[in-house]
Structures are given as structure tokens and as C-alpha cells.
Coordinates of C-alpha atoms in Angstrom, one line a residue:
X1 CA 0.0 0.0 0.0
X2 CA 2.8 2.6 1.2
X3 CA 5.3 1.6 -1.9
X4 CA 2.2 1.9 -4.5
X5 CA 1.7 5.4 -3.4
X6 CA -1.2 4.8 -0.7
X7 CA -3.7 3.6 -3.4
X8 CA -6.7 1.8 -1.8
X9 CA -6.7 -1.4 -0.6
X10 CA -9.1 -3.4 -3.7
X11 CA -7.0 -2.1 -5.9
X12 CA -3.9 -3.6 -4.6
X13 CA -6.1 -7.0 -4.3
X14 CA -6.6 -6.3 -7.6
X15 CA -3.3 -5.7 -8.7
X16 CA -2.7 -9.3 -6.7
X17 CA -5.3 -11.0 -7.9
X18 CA -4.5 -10.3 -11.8
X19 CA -0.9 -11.1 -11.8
X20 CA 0.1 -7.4 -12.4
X21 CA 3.4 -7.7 -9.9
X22 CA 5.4 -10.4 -9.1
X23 CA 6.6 -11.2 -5.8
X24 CA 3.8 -10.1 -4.0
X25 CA 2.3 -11.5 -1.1
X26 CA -0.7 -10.5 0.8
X27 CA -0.4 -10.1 4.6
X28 CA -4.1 -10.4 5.1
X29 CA -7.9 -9.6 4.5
X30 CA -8.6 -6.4 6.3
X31 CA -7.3 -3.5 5.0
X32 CA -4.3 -1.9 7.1
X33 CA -4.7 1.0 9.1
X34 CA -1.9 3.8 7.8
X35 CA -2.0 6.8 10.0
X36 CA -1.1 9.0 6.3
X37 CA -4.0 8.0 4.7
X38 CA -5.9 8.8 7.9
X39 CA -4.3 12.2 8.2
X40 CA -5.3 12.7 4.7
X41 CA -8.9 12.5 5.1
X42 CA -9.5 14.5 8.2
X43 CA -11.8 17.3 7.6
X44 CA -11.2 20.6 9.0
X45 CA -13.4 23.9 9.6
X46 CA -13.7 25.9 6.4
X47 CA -11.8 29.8 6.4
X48 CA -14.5 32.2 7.5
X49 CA -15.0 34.5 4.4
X50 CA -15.2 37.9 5.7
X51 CA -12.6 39.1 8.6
X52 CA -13.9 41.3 11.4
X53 CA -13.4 45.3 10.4
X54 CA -11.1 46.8 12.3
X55 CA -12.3 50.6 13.1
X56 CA -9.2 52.3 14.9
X57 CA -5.6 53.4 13.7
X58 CA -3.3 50.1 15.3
X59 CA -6.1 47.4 15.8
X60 CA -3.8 45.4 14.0
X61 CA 0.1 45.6 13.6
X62 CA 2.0 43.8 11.6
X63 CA 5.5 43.8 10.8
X64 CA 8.8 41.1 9.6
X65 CA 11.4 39.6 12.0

């Protein structure tokens, strides 16, 4: 799965299954559980379109370090 590029796990049973690789051996049934693919998927909040307004001169400073 990780050496294939994280592609889902019927398609490397198919890949098996078909004779596409040699050398290959499958570990077992159940799909594996990889913590990047996982990562991948998590959803997060979307950005809020609008910012509040600031009304005074140095709400909000900015500068480089």
C-alpha cells in the first residue's frame, strides 16, 4: 500500500489477484490501518470568508522579524 503510493486497498487485491506484480504477497484480509492516509482524510473547519473590520488606527500591527 505505502510503496504503491497509498492507493486503496481493492486495488492492490486487484493488482494481486491479476498477476500485475510479481513477488507479491498478501499479509491479510482487512485493510491496514496507515496513519497518512488517515491524516489525509481529516476534515477541517472551512476559512471564514469575511474578517472582522477593524475601526481604529493600530487594531492590528504587523511587521517582519
Amino acid at each position: 500500500h505505502r510503496r504503491l503510493g497509498h492507493v486503496a486497498p481493492g486495488v492492490v487485491k486487484e493488482m494481486y489477484q491479476s498477476g500485475a506484480v510479481r513477488g507479491m504477497r498478501l499479509a491479510g484480509t482487512e485493510a491496514p490501518l496507515c496513519v497518512p492516509c488517515i491524516a489525509g482524510k481529516q476534515k477541517r473547519d472551512p476559512i471564514p470568508k469575511q474578517r472582522s473590520k477593524r475601526t481604529d488606527v493600530l487594531d492590528v500591527v504587523h511587521w517582519d522579524l
